[in-house]
CSV table of C-alpha atoms and ligand atoms in Angstrom, one decimal:
chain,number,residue,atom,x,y,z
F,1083,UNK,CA,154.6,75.4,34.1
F,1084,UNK,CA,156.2,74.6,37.0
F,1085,UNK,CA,154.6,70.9,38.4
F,1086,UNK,CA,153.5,72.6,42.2
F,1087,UNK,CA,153.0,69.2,44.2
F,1088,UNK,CA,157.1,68.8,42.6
F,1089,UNK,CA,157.3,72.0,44.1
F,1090,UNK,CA,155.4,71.6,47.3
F,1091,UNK,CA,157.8,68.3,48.1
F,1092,UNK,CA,161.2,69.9,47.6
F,1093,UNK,CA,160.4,73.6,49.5
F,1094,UNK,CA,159.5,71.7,52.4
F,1095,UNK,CA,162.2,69.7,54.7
F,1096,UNK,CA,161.2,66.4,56.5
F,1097,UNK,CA,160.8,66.8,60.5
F,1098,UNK,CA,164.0,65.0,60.4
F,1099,UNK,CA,165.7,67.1,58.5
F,1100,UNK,CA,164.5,70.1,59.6
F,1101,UNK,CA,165.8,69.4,63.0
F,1102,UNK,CA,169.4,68.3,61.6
F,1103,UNK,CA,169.2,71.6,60.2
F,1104,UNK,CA,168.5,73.5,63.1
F,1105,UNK,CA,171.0,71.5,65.0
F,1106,UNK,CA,173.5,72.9,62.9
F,1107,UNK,CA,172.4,76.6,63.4
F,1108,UNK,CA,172.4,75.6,66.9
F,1109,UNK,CA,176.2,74.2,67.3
F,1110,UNK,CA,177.4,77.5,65.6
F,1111,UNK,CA,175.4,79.7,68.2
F,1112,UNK,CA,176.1,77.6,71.8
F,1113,UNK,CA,179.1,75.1,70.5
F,1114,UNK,CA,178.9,72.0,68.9
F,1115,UNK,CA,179.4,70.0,72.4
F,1116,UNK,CA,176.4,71.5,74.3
F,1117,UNK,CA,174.0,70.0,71.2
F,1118,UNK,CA,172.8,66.5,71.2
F,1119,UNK,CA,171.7,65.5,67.9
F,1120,UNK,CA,169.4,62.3,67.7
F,1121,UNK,CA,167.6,63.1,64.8
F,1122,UNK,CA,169.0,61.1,61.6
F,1123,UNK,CA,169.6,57.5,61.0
F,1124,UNK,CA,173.3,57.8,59.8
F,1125,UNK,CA,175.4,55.0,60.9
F,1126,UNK,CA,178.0,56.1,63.2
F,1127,UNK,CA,179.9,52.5,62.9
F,1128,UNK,CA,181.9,52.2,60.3
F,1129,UNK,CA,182.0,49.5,57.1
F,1130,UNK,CA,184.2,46.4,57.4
F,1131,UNK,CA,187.4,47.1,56.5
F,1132,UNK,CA,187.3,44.4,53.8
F,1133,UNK,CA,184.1,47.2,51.9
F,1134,UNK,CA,187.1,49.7,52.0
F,1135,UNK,CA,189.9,47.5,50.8
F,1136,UNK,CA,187.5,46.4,48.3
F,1137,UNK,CA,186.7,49.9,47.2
F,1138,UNK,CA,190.5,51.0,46.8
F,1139,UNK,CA,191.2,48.0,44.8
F,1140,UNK,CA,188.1,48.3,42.7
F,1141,UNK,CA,188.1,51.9,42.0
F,1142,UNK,CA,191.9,51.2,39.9
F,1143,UNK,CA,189.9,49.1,37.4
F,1144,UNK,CA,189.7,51.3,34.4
F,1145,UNK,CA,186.6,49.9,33.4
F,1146,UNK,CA,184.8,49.9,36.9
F,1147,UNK,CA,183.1,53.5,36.2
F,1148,UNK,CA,181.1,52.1,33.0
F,1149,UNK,CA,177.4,51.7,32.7
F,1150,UNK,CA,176.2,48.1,33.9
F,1151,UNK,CA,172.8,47.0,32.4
F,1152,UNK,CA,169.8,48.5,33.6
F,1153,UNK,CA,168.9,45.6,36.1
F,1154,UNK,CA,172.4,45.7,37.5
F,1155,UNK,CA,175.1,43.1,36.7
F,1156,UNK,CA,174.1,39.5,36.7
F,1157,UNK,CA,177.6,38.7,39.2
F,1158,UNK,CA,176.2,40.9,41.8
F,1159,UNK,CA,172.5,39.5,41.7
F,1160,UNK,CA,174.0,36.0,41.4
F,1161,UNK,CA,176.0,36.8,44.4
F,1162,UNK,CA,172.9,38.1,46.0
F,1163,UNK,CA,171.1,35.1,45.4
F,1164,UNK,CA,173.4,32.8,47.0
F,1165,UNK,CA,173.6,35.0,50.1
F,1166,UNK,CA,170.0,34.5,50.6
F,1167,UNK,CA,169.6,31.0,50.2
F,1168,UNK,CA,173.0,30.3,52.3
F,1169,UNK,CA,171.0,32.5,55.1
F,1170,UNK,CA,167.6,31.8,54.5
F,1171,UNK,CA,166.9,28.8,52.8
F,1172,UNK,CA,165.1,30.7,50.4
F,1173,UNK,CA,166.2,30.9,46.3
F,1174,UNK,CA,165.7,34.6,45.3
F,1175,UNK,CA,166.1,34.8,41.3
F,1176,UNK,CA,168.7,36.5,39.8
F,1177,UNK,CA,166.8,37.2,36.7
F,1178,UNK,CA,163.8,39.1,39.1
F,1179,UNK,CA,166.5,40.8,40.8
F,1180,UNK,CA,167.1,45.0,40.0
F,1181,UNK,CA,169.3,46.6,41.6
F,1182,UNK,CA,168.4,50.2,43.3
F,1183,UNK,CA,170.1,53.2,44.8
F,1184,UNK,CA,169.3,52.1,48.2
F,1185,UNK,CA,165.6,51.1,49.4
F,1186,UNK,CA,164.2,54.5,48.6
F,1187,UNK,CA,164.3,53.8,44.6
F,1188,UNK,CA,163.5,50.3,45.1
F,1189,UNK,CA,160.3,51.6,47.3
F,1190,UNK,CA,159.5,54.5,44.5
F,1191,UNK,CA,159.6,51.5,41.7
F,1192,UNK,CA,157.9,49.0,42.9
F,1193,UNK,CA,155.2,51.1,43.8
F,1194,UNK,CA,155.5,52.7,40.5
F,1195,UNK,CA,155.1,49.1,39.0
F,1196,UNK,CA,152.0,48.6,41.1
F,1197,UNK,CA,149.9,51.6,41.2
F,1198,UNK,CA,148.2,52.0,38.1
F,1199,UNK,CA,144.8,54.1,38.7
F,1200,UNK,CA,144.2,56.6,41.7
F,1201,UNK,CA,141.7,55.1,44.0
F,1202,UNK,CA,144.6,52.1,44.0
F,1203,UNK,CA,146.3,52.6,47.7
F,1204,UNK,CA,149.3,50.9,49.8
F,1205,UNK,CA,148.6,50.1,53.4
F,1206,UNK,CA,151.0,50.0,55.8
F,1207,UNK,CA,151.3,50.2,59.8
F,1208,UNK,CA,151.9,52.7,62.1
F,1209,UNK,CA,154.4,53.8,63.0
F,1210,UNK,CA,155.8,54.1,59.6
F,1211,UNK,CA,158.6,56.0,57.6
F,1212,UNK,CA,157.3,58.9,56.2
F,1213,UNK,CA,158.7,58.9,52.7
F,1214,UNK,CA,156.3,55.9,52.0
F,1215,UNK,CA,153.5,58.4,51.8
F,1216,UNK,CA,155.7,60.5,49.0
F,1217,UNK,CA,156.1,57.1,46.9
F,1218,UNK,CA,152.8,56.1,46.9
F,1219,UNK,CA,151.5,59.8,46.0
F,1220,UNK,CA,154.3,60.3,43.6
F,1221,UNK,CA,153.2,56.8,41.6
F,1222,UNK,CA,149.7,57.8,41.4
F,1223,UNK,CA,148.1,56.3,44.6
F,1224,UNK,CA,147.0,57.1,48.2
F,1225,UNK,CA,149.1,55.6,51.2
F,1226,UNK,CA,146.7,54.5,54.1
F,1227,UNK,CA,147.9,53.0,57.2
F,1228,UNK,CA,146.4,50.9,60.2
F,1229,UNK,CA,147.6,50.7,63.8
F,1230,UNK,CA,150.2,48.6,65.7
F,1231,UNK,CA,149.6,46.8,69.3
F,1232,UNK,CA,151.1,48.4,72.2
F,1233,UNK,CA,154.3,46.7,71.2
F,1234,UNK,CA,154.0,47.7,68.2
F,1235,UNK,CA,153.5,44.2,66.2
F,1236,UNK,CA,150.3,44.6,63.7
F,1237,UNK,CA,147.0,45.5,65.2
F,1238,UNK,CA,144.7,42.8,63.3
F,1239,UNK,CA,141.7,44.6,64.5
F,1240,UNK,CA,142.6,47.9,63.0
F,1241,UNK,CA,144.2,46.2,59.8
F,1242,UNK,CA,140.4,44.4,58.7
F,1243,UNK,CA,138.9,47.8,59.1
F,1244,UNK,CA,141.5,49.9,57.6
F,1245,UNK,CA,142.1,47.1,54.1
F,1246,UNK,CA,139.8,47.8,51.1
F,1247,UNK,CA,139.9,46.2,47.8
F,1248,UNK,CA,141.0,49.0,46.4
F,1249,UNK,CA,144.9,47.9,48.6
F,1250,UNK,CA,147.1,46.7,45.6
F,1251,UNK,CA,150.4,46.3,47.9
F,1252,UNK,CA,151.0,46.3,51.8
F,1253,UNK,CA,154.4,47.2,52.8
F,1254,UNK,CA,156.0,46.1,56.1
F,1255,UNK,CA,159.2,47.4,57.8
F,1256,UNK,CA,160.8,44.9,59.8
F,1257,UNK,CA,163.5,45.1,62.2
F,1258,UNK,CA,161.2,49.2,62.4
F,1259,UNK,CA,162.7,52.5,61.9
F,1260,UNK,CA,161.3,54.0,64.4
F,1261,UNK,CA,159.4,51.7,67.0
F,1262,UNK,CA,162.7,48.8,66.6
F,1263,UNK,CA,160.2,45.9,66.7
F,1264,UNK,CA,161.0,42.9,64.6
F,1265,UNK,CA,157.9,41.2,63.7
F,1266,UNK,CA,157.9,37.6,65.2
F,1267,UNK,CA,157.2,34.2,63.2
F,1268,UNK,CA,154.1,34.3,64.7
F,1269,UNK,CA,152.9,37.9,63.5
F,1270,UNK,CA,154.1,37.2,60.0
F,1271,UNK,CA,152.2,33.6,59.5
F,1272,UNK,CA,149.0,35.6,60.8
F,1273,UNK,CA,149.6,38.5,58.3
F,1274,UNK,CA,150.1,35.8,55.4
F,1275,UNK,CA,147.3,34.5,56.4
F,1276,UNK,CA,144.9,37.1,56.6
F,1277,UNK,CA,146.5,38.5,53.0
F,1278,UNK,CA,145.9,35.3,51.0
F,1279,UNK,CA,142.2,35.3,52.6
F,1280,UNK,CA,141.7,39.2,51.3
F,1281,UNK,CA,143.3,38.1,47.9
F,1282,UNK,CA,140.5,35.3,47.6
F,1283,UNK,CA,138.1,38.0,49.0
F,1284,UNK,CA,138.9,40.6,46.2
F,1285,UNK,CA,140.3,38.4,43.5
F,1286,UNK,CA,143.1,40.1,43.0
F,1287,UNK,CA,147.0,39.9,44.3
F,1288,UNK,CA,147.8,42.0,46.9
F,1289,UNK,CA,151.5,42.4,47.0
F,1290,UNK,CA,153.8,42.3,50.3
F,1291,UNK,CA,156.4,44.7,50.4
F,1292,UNK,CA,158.9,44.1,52.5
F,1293,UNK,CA,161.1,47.3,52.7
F,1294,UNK,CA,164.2,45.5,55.6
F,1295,UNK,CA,167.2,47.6,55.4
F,1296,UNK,CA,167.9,46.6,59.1
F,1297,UNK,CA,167.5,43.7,58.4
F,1298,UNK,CA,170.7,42.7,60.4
F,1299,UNK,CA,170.8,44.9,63.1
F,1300,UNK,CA,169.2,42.8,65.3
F,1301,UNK,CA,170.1,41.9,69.2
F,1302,UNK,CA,169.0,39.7,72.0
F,1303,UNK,CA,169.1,36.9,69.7
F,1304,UNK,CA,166.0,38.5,67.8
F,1305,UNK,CA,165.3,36.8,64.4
F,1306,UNK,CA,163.8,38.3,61.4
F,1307,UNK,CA,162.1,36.1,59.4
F,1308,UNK,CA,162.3,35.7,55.9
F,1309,UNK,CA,158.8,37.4,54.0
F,1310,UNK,CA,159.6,35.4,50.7
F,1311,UNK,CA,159.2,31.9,52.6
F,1312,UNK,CA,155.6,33.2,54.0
F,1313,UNK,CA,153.9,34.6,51.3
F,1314,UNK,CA,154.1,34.3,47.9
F,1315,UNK,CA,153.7,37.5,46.9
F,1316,UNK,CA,156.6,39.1,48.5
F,1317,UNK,CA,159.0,41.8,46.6
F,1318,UNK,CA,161.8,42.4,49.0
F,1319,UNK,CA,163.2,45.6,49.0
F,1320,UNK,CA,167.0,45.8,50.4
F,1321,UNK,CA,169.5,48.3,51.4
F,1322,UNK,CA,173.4,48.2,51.8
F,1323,UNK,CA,172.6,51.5,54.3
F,1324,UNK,CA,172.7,51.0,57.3
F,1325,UNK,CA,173.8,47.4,57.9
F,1326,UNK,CA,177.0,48.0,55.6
F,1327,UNK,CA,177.1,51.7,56.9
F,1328,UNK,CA,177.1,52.6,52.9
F,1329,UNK,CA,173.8,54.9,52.7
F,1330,UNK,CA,175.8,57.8,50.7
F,1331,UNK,CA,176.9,55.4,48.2
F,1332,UNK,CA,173.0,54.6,47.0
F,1333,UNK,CA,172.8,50.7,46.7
F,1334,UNK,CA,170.3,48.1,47.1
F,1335,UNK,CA,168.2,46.2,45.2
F,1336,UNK,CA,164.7,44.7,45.0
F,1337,UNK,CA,163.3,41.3,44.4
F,1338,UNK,CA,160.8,39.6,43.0
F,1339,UNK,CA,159.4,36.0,44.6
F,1340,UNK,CA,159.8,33.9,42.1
F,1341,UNK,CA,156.5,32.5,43.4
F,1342,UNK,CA,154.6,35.6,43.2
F,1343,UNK,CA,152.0,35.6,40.8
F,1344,UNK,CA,152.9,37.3,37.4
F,1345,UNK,CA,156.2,37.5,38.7
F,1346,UNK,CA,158.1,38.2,35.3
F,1347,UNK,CA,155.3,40.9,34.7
F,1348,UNK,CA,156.0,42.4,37.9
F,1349,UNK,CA,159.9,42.0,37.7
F,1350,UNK,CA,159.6,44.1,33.9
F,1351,UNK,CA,157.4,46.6,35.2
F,1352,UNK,CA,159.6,47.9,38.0
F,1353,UNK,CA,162.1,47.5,35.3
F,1354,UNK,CA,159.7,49.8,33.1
F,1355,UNK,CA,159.5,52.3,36.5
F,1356,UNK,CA,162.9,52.6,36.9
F,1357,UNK,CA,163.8,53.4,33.0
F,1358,UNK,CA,160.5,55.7,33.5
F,1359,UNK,CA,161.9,57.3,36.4
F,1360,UNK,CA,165.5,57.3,35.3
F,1361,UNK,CA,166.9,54.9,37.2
F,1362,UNK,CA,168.8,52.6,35.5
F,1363,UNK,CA,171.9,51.3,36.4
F,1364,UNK,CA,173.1,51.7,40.0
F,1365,UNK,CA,176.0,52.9,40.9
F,1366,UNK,CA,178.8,50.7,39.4
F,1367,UNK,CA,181.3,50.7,41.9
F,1368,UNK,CA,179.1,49.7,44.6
F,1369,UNK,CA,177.5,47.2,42.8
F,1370,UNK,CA,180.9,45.3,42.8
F,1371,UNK,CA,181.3,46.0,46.2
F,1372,UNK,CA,178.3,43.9,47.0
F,1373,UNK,CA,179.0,41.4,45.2
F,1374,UNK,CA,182.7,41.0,46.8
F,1375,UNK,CA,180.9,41.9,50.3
F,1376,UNK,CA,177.7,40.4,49.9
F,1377,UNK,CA,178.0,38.3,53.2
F,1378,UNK,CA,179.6,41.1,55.3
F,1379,UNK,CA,178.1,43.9,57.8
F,1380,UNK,CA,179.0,46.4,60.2
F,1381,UNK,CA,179.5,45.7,63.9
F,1382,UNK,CA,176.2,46.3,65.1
F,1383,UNK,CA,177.1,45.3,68.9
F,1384,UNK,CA,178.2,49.2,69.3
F,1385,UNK,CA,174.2,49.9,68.4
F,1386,UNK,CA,173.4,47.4,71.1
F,1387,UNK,CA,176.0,49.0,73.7
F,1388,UNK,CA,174.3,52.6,72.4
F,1389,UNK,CA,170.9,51.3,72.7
F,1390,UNK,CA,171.4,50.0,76.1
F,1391,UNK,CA,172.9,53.0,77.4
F,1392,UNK,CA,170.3,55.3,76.2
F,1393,UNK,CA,167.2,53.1,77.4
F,1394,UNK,CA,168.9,52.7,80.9
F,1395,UNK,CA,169.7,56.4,81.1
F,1396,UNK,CA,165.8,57.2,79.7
F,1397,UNK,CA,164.5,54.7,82.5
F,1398,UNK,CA,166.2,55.7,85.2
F,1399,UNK,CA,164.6,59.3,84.6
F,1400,UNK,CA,161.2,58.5,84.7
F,1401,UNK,CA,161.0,58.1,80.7
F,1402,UNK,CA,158.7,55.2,78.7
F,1403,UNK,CA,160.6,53.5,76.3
F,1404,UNK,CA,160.6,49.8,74.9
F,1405,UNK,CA,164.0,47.7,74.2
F,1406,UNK,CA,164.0,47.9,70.5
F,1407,UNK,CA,165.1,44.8,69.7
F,1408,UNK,CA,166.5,45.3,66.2
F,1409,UNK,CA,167.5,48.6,64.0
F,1410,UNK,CA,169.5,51.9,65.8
F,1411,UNK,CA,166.3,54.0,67.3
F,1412,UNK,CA,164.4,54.3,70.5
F,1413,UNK,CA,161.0,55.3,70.0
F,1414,UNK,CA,160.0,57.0,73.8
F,1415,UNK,CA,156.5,57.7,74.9
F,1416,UNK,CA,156.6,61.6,75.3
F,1417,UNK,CA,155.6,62.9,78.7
F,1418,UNK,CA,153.1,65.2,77.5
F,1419,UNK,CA,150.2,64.5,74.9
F,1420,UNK,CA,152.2,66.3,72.0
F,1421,UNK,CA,155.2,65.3,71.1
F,1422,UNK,CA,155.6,68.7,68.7
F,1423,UNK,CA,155.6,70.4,71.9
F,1424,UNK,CA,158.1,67.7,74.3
F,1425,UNK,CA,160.4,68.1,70.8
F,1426,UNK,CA,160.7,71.9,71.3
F,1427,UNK,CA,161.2,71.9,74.8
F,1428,UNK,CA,164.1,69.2,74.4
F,1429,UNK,CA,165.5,71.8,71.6
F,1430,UNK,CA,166.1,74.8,74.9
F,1431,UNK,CA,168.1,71.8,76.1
F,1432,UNK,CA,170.0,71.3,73.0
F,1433,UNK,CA,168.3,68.3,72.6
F,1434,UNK,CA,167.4,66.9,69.2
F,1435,UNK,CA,164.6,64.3,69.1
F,1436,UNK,CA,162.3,63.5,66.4
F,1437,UNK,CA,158.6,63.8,67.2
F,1438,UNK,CA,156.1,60.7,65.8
F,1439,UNK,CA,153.4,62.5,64.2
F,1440,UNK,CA,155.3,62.4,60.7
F,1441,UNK,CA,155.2,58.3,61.5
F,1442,UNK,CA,151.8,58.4,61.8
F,1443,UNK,CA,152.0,58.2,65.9
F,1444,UNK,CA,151.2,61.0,67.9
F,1445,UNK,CA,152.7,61.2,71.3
F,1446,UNK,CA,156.3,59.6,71.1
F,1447,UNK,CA,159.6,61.0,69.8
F,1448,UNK,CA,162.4,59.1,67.5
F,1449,UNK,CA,166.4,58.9,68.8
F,1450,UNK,CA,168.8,57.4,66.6
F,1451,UNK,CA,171.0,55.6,68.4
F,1452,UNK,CA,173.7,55.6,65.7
F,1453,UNK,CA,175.4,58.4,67.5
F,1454,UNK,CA,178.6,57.7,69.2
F,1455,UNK,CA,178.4,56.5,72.6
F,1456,UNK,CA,180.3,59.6,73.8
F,1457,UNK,CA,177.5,61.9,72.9
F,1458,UNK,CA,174.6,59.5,75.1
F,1459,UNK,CA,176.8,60.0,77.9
F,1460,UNK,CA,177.4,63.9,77.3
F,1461,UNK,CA,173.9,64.0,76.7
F,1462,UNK,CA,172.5,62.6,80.1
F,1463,UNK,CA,172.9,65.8,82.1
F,1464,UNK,CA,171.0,67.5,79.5
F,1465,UNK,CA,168.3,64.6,79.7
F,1466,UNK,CA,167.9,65.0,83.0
F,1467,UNK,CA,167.1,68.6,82.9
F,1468,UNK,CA,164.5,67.5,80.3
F,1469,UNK,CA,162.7,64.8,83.0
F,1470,UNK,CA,162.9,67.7,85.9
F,1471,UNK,CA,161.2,69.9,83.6
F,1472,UNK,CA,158.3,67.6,83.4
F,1473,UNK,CA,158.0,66.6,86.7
F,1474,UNK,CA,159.3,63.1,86.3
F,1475,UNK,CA,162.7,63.0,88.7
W,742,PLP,N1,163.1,52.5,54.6
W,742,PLP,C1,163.3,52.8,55.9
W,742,PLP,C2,162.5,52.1,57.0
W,742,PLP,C3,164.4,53.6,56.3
W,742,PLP,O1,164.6,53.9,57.6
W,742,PLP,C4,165.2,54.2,55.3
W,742,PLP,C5,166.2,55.2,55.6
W,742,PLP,O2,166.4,55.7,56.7
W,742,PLP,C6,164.9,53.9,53.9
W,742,PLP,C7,163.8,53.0,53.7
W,742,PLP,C8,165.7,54.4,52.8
W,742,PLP,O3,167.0,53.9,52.8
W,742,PLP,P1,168.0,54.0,51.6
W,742,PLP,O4,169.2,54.8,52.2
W,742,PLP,O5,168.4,52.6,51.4
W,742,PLP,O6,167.3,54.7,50.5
């Protein structure tokens, strides 16, 4: 029998999907230049030039399309390693080190490895991305989620009522996809805090999660702290995506603090997901790519440029918006209570925005800002359209 909730997940597209979809239907019917697609988080900057030289070099090494070993090669974790500490100050372990196609399959096993009955539930915060609810369902728990502050840093308040003992693992998402806060030092001391006081509470570890794949696209001299130097039980999930503008290529990796409790356990049982779940073995090419370009990224100041172009242009008409001040979105405030609604009126405008109910936020809608900056400009007579509709010019 076919499994239905299997079923259930792949029949139905993602907002964010469904919108690139109908932005495609769109460009056929009134041309490709009268639609303004903010909808997915696709870098438009390109990788270094070194990540392609690499590549071309690479892919001649007859041997380069074999199978590594399931955790990934020990050169690439090794270099991985290094890169941390030279960064952070903080030792991540090779050895509790797995390498993932991207942060999606490092989310889906460490959950995996972490769930083991079905009142056991993740927390996270609002507004969240919406394929953490999928993991958690898929590995046998419940997502729940509290709220964020009006800047979007963690709502204490609403965290103590929302955490149960039942939480097992909390994950943040820092520089955010889609509010672009970065959680200060400040916020992330508090969080440890109030974690290690709930793991005395309930006697049992309650693993952070720290899922950063923008972790470098950060501006206005923002800083991101480092989780593992926090909190002890950290597993950092990473992602070449979006700051190596690789995300079709499928590589990342998670880590285990090596001063998380039962942290070889841990390490073997997301091993144990990802032989479970197939996957072992990232791809092999790109795993040499990281380890050649572990220190390299994509020029993120064209996100800045992007980001201040779009915020100014959103201001100016009357919009709400914040400065994100890391990752390639700007999370608006949408005139009206529903953002379903604002999203389908920006679509008779050929405008693509994402609305924030999927991120657990009603009232706001996502733009990427990974777009080129040709298309914000293109875009503004179309915006402002959008603000005289609703009153706000
Ligand atoms: N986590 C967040 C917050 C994201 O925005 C994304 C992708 O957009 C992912 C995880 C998954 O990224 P990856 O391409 O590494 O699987």
């Amino acid at each position: 029998m076919i499994n239905e909730k299997m079923y259930a997940l792949g029949s139905t597209r993602s907002k964010i999907r469904e919108l690139f979809e109908y932005g495609k239907q769109l460009s056929k019917k009134i041309g490709a230049e009268n639609v303004f697609d903010y909808t997915l988080g696709n870098p438009s900057v390109p990788c270094p030039e070194t990540v392609t030289d690499v590549i071309v070099e690479e892919v001649k090494n007859p041997s380069i399309h074999g199978y590594t070993s399931a955790q990934g090669t020990v050169e690439v974790r090794k270099a991985i390693s290094d890169y941390n500490f030279d960064r952070y100050g903080f030792r991540l372990n090779p050895d509790l080190t797995y390498m993932t196609c991207g942060a999606a399959a490092g989310l889906a096993i460490t959950l995996r490895a972490l769930i083991s009955a079905p009142t056991d539930k993740v927390l996270t915060f609002a507004p969240f991305f919406p394929e953490y609810k999928v993991f958690a369902e898929n590995a046998g728990g419940s997502l729940i989620f509290a709220g964020s502050d009006k800047s979007f840093e963690i709502d204490f308040n609403s965290l103590e009522q929302t955490i149960t003992s039942e939480v097992q693992a909390v994950i943040i998402n820092s520089p955010n996809n889609p509010s672009g806060t970065v959680y200060s030092e400040e916020t992330v001391i508090r969080l440890a805090t109030f974690l290690k006081e709930k793991e005395k509470e309930y006697n049992h570890a309650i693993y952070l999660i720290t899922d950063e794949p923008y972790r470098e696209i950060l501006f206005d001299n923002a800083i991101c702290p480092f989780i593992p130097k926090y909190y002890d039980n950290t597993v950092v999930c990473y992602s070449y995506s979006k700051a190596l503008s690789l995300p079709g290529e499928r590589i990342g990796y998670v880590s285990v603090s090596p001063n998380a409790e039962n942290a070889q356990k841990l390490y073997l049982a997301i091993a144990g997901a990802g032989r479970s779940l197939g996957y072992v073995c990232a791809p092999a090419l790109f795993q040499k790519v990281v380890e050649r370009c572990v220190d390299k990224t994509s020029d993120s100041s064209i996100y800045k440029d992007n980001r201040d172009l779009l915020v100014s242009t959103l201001k100016n008409l009357g919009f709400t918006c914040a400065n994100p001040k890391g990752a390639f979105y700007v999370f608006m405030k949408s005139p009206i209570d529903s953002a379903e609604e604002f999203s389908d009126v920006a679509k008779t405008f050929g405008l693509l925005v994402v609305p924030s109910d999927s991120f657990g936020v009603k009232g706001y809608v996502r733009l990427a800002t990974c777009v080129s900056p040709d298309l914000i400009k293109r875009s503004i007579p179309a915006l402002t359209k959008l603000a005289k509709h609703f009153n706000l010019i």
